[in-house]
Coordinates of C-alpha atoms and ligand atoms in Angstrom, one line a residue:
X3 CA 1.8 5.8 -25.0
X4 CA 0.1 8.3 -22.3
X5 CA -4.0 8.8 -22.8
X6 CA -5.6 11.6 -22.3
X7 CA -7.4 11.2 -19.0
X8 CA -10.8 11.2 -21.2
X9 CA -9.8 8.4 -23.2
X10 CA -8.1 6.2 -20.7
X11 CA -11.5 6.8 -18.7
X12 CA -13.3 5.6 -21.6
X13 CA -10.9 2.4 -22.1
X14 CA -11.1 1.2 -18.2
X15 CA -12.9 -1.7 -17.3
X16 CA -16.0 -0.9 -15.2
X17 CA -15.9 -2.3 -11.9
X18 CA -18.8 -4.5 -11.4
X19 CA -20.4 -5.5 -8.2
X20 CA -21.4 -9.3 -8.1
X21 CA -23.9 -10.9 -5.9
X22 CA -21.3 -13.1 -4.7
X23 CA -18.6 -10.6 -3.7
X24 CA -18.4 -11.0 0.2
X25 CA -16.0 -10.8 2.8
X26 CA -13.2 -12.9 1.8
X27 CA -11.7 -15.9 3.8
X28 CA -7.8 -16.5 4.1
X29 CA -5.4 -19.2 2.8
X30 CA -2.2 -19.4 3.0
X31 CA 1.1 -19.4 1.2
X32 CA 4.5 -20.6 2.7
X33 CA 2.6 -19.8 6.0
X34 CA 1.9 -16.3 5.0
X35 CA -2.5 -15.4 4.9
X36 CA -3.6 -14.7 1.7
X37 CA -7.3 -14.0 0.5
X38 CA -8.3 -17.2 -1.3
X39 CA -8.8 -16.3 -4.3
X40 CA -5.1 -15.1 -4.4
X41 CA -3.8 -18.3 -3.1
X42 CA -5.9 -20.0 -6.1
X43 CA -4.0 -18.0 -8.8
X44 CA -0.5 -18.1 -6.6
X45 CA 1.4 -20.3 -9.3
X46 CA 0.6 -17.2 -12.3
X47 CA 1.5 -14.8 -9.2
X48 CA 4.6 -16.5 -8.7
X49 CA 5.5 -17.1 -12.6
X50 CA 4.7 -13.3 -13.4
X51 CA 7.6 -11.8 -15.4
X52 CA 9.0 -8.7 -14.4
X53 CA 10.5 -6.3 -16.7
X54 CA 13.8 -4.5 -16.3
X55 CA 12.3 -1.3 -16.1
X56 CA 9.4 -1.8 -13.9
X57 CA 9.1 0.2 -10.8
X58 CA 7.5 -2.1 -7.6
X59 CA 5.5 0.1 -4.9
X60 CA 5.7 -2.6 -1.8
X61 CA 4.2 -2.0 1.8
X62 CA 2.7 -3.7 4.3
X63 CA -0.9 -2.9 3.8
X64 CA -2.1 0.9 5.4
X65 CA 1.6 2.0 5.6
X66 CA 1.4 5.0 3.1
X67 CA 1.0 3.0 -0.1
X68 CA -1.7 4.8 -1.8
X69 CA 0.9 8.3 -1.3
X70 CA 3.7 6.6 -2.2
X71 CA 1.9 5.7 -5.6
X72 CA 0.8 9.5 -6.0
X73 CA 4.1 11.0 -5.2
X74 CA 5.8 8.2 -7.7
X75 CA 2.8 9.2 -10.8
X76 CA 3.3 13.0 -10.0
X77 CA 7.1 12.6 -10.5
X78 CA 7.0 10.4 -13.5
X79 CA 3.8 12.8 -14.9
X80 CA 6.5 16.0 -14.1
X81 CA 3.4 17.3 -11.8
X82 CA 1.0 17.1 -14.7
X83 CA -2.3 16.6 -12.3
X84 CA -4.6 16.0 -15.1
X85 CA -2.3 13.3 -16.7
X86 CA -2.4 11.8 -13.1
X87 CA -6.1 11.7 -12.9
X88 CA -6.2 9.6 -16.4
X89 CA -7.5 6.7 -13.7
X90 CA -7.8 5.5 -10.1
X91 CA -5.2 4.9 -8.0
X92 CA -6.3 1.2 -8.3
X93 CA -6.3 0.8 -12.3
X94 CA -2.8 3.4 -12.5
X95 CA -0.7 0.9 -10.6
X96 CA -1.3 -2.9 -11.2
X97 CA -2.0 -4.5 -8.0
X98 CA -0.1 -7.6 -8.7
X99 CA -1.6 -10.3 -6.1
X100 CA -4.9 -9.0 -6.1
X101 CA -8.3 -11.1 -7.7
X102 CA -11.4 -9.2 -6.8
X103 CA -13.6 -11.6 -8.5
X104 CA -13.3 -14.4 -10.8
X105 CA -15.0 -12.7 -13.9
X106 CA -13.2 -9.5 -13.2
X107 CA -9.4 -8.6 -14.8
X108 CA -6.9 -9.5 -12.3
X109 CA -3.7 -7.5 -11.0
X110 CA -1.7 -9.9 -13.1
X111 CA -4.4 -9.4 -16.0
X112 CA -3.6 -5.4 -15.8
X113 CA -0.2 -5.9 -15.5
X114 CA 0.4 -7.7 -18.6
X115 CA -2.1 -5.3 -20.6
X116 CA 0.2 -2.4 -19.6
X117 CA 2.6 -0.6 -21.7
X118 CA 5.9 -0.3 -20.1
X119 CA 7.3 1.5 -18.2
X120 CA 4.8 0.2 -15.6
X121 CA 4.7 1.1 -11.8
X122 CA 2.9 -2.1 -10.0
X123 CA 2.3 -2.2 -6.6
X124 CA 1.8 -5.4 -3.8
X125 CA 1.5 -5.8 -0.3
X126 CA 3.6 -9.4 -0.5
X127 CA 6.3 -10.5 2.1
X128 CA 9.7 -9.9 0.5
X129 CA 10.4 -13.7 0.4
X130 CA 6.8 -14.1 -1.4
X131 CA 7.7 -11.4 -4.2
X132 CA 8.0 -13.1 -7.6
X133 CA 11.4 -14.0 -8.5
X134 CA 11.8 -12.4 -11.9
X135 CA 11.6 -8.8 -10.0
X136 CA 14.9 -10.0 -8.5
X137 CA 16.4 -11.2 -11.8
X138 CA 15.7 -8.7 -13.5
X139 CA 17.0 -6.2 -10.8
X140 CA 13.9 -4.1 -10.6
X141 CA 13.8 -0.7 -8.6
X142 CA 11.3 -1.1 -5.6
X143 CA 10.1 1.8 -3.4
X144 CA 8.7 -0.1 -0.1
X145 CA 7.3 1.8 2.4
X146 CA 6.7 1.5 6.3
X147 CA 4.8 2.6 8.9
X148 CA 5.1 2.1 12.5
X149 CA 3.1 -0.6 14.1
X150 CA 0.4 1.1 15.9
X151 CA -0.9 3.3 13.7
X152 CA -0.9 0.7 11.2
X153 CA -2.9 -1.4 13.4
X154 CA -5.4 1.3 13.5
X155 CA -5.7 2.2 10.2
X156 CA -6.3 -1.4 9.3
X157 CA -8.9 -2.3 11.8
X158 CA -10.9 0.5 10.0
X159 CA -10.3 -0.3 6.4
X160 CA -11.4 -3.7 7.7
X161 CA -14.6 -2.2 8.4
X162 CA -15.0 -0.3 5.8
X163 CA -13.8 -2.4 2.6
X164 CA -16.7 -5.3 2.5
X165 CA -14.5 -7.8 0.9
X166 CA -11.5 -8.0 3.4
X167 CA -12.0 -11.0 6.4
X168 CA -14.9 -9.9 9.0
X169 CA -12.2 -7.9 11.7
X170 CA -14.6 -8.5 14.7
X171 CA -14.2 -6.3 17.5
X172 CA -11.6 -3.6 18.0
X173 CA -10.4 -6.0 21.0
X174 CA -10.4 -9.1 18.2
X175 CA -9.1 -7.3 15.4
X176 CA -5.8 -6.0 18.0
X177 CA -5.3 -9.6 19.0
X178 CA -5.1 -10.8 15.5
X179 CA -2.6 -8.4 14.7
X180 CA 0.1 -8.8 16.9
X181 CA -0.7 -12.7 16.0
X182 CA 0.3 -11.7 12.5
X183 CA -3.1 -13.8 11.6
X184 CA -4.6 -11.2 9.1
X185 CA -4.3 -10.6 5.7
X186 CA -0.2 -10.3 4.5
X187 CA 0.7 -11.7 7.7
X188 CA 2.5 -10.3 10.6
X189 CA 3.8 -6.5 10.1
X190 CA 7.0 -7.7 12.1
X191 CA 8.1 -10.3 9.5
X192 CA 6.8 -8.2 6.7
X193 CA 8.6 -4.8 7.8
X194 CA 12.1 -7.0 9.0
X195 CA 11.9 -8.8 6.1
X196 CA 12.3 -6.3 3.7
X197 CA 14.5 -4.1 5.7
X198 CA 16.8 -7.1 5.2
X199 CA 16.2 -7.5 1.9
X200 CA 17.2 -3.4 0.9
X201 CA 21.3 -4.2 1.4
X202 CA 20.8 -7.2 -1.7
X203 CA 18.7 -5.0 -4.3
X204 CA 17.7 -1.9 -5.3
X205 CA 15.1 -1.1 -2.4
X206 CA 14.8 2.5 -1.5
X207 CA 13.2 2.2 2.2
X208 CA 10.8 4.9 3.1
X209 CA 8.9 5.7 6.5
X210 CA 5.1 7.1 6.5
X211 CA 6.4 9.2 9.7
X212 CA 9.5 10.8 7.5
X213 CA 7.3 11.6 4.8
X214 CA 4.9 13.3 7.0
X215 CA 7.2 15.0 9.0
X216 CA 9.6 16.4 6.2
X217 CA 7.8 15.6 2.6
X218 CA 9.9 17.5 0.7
X219 CA 13.3 15.6 2.0
X220 CA 11.6 12.2 1.3
X221 CA 10.2 13.2 -2.3
X222 CA 13.7 14.4 -2.8
X223 CA 15.4 11.3 -2.2
X224 CA 12.6 9.3 -4.5
X225 CA 13.6 12.2 -7.2
X226 CA 17.3 10.6 -6.6
X227 CA 16.2 7.0 -6.4
X228 CA 14.2 7.3 -10.0
X229 CA 17.1 9.4 -11.7
X230 CA 14.4 12.2 -12.2
X231 CA 15.3 15.9 -12.1
X232 CA 12.6 18.4 -11.5
X233 CA 12.2 22.3 -11.3
X234 CA 11.2 23.7 -8.0
X235 CA 8.0 24.6 -8.7
X236 CA 7.2 21.4 -9.8
X237 CA 8.3 20.0 -6.9
X238 CA 6.7 22.6 -4.8
X239 CA 3.5 21.6 -6.8
X240 CA 4.0 17.4 -5.9
X241 CA 4.3 18.2 -2.3
X242 CA 1.1 20.1 -2.2
X243 CA -0.9 17.9 -4.3
X244 CA 0.2 15.0 -2.2
X245 CA -0.9 16.3 0.8
X246 CA -3.5 14.5 2.6
X247 CA -5.8 17.1 2.6
X248 CA -5.8 17.4 -1.1
X249 CA -5.4 13.3 -1.7
X250 CA -8.6 13.3 0.4
X251 CA -10.5 15.2 -2.2
X252 CA -8.8 13.4 -5.3
X253 CA -11.5 11.2 -6.5
X254 CA -9.0 9.7 -8.3
X255 CA -6.8 8.8 -5.4
X256 CA -9.3 8.5 -2.5
X257 CA -11.1 5.1 -3.5
X258 CA -14.0 6.5 -3.8
X259 CA -14.4 5.6 -7.3
X260 CA -15.1 2.0 -6.0
X261 CA -18.6 0.9 -5.5
X262 CA -19.9 1.2 -2.4
X263 CA -20.9 -2.3 -2.3
X264 CA -17.5 -2.7 -1.8
X265 CA -15.5 0.2 0.1
X266 CA -18.2 1.9 2.1
X267 CA -16.8 5.4 3.2
X268 CA -19.3 6.2 5.3
X269 CA -18.5 3.6 7.8
X270 CA -14.7 5.3 7.5
X271 CA -13.2 7.1 4.7
X272 CA -10.1 5.1 3.1
X273 CA -8.8 8.3 3.6
X274 CA -9.1 8.6 7.0
X275 CA -7.0 10.5 9.2
X276 CA -3.6 10.5 7.7
X277 CA -2.0 11.3 11.1
X278 CA 0.6 9.8 13.4
X279 CA 0.0 8.8 16.7
X280 CA -4.0 8.0 16.0
X281 CA -3.5 4.8 18.1
X282 CA -3.3 6.8 21.1
X283 CA -7.2 7.3 20.4
X284 CA -7.5 3.7 20.3
X285 CA -5.0 1.7 22.2
X286 CA -6.1 0.9 26.2
X287 CA -3.2 1.1 28.6
X288 CA -3.4 -2.4 28.9
X289 CA -3.3 -3.1 25.4
X290 CA -0.6 -0.5 25.1
X291 CA 1.8 -2.6 27.3
X292 CA 0.9 -5.9 26.0
X293 CA 2.1 -4.3 22.5
X294 CA 5.0 -2.8 23.9
X295 CA 6.6 -5.9 25.2
X296 CA 5.6 -8.3 22.8
X297 CA 6.9 -5.7 20.1
X298 CA 10.6 -5.4 22.3
X299 CA 10.8 -9.3 21.7
X300 CA 9.5 -9.6 17.9
X301 CA 11.9 -6.3 16.7
X302 CA 14.7 -7.5 19.5
X303 CA 18.1 -7.6 16.8
X304 CA 17.4 -5.5 14.1
X305 CA 18.4 -2.4 13.5
X306 CA 14.9 -1.0 12.2
X307 CA 13.4 1.5 14.3
X308 CA 10.1 3.5 14.2
X309 CA 8.5 6.9 15.4
X310 CA 5.0 6.2 16.8
X311 CA 4.9 9.6 17.4
X312 CA 6.4 13.1 16.0
Ligands
LIG11 S1 -3.7 0.3 0.8 O1 -5.2 0.1 1.3 O2 -2.7 -1.4 2.0 O3 -2.9 0.4 -0.4 O4 -3.8 1.7 1.9 P1 -2.3 2.3 2.1 O5 -2.3 3.7 0.9 O6 -0.9 1.9 2.1 O7 -2.6 3.2 3.8 C1 -3.7 4.3 3.8 C2 -3.5 5.1 5.2 O8 -2.7 6.0 4.3 C3 -3.6 7.3 4.8 N1 -2.8 8.4 3.9 C4 -2.1 9.3 4.0 N2 -1.6 9.7 4.8 C5 -0.9 11.1 4.9 N3 -0.9 12.0 3.9 C6 -1.1 11.4 2.2 N4 -1.3 11.7 1.5 C7 -2.0 10.1 2.8 N5 -2.8 9.1 1.9 C8 -2.9 8.2 2.4 C9 -4.7 6.9 4.9 O9 -5.1 8.0 5.2 C10 -4.5 5.8 5.5 O10 -4.2 5.9 7.3 P2 -5.3 6.4 7.9 O11 -4.4 6.1 9.2 O12 -6.0 5.5 8.2 O13 -5.9 7.5 8.0

């Protein structure tokens, strides 16, 4: 079933703001910091039943998830922009471990209601992905972004998303991120864990920097992975519509449909800079040295490499 943009919107549950919606505290599942609401529903999340034709888009937070979601949705809908505007990113692709409020449908509820084939989102570390995804041999697209730009983007996201844990100052957040004491845990363990998994499962591992450098080349990889073939003019349209400036103006992709009590874009827009190398505007020289030496240790022994600038 494919709803027209209007009927899909009419069927969408309105996102209500509740007075007890406040910045979340963190709990832990197997040592990974997750929101207390995710921890409280963990048994259900772990028992989630994936289907063989589910596609999972996975990432560490702020790595280009929304961008990848838009690229995938446009491919799945043959470049039909109206169909891709049927609902916000948040409603098009259920976020399996997310619980906004106890009275609102969870990511799992949305996934369960959704007809197949479903495209789902997660920021979970590979070892926390519900086992049915592996049992069903689902396709997974993982997108990774260099640690420094991810940190900067995550800091600003904590400032503007008023349900995220309190970020503290830039210096505080920097320390927490390096120590892996932030929501979804250590960036280092996340990217390395998924990198190892890609050789054992149907995982397409993409890099934000590569998509930025050459979107055509990377979108072609996604097309091939999804076993789709599109005419050149459709591909050109997808490249155009998934550019940063175009997505920034797309209310169905830029998270402006969220109430300002949850995401306050006047503090920092969700579509903030969309650049590679913005970390240079944030890191002090001392922070950069400290980060680099710690990075070397944490990333020793992996074949995974990142570009911090283009
Ligand atoms: S989330 O909340 O974890 O799902 O965020 P996520 O979508 O992974 O990452 C948000 C960052 O990705 C940038 N973005 C883009 N960059 C380039 N091109 C396009 N089309 C695009 N769409 C989103 C977004 O601006 C966030 O990065 P920063 O550095 O904060 O700008």
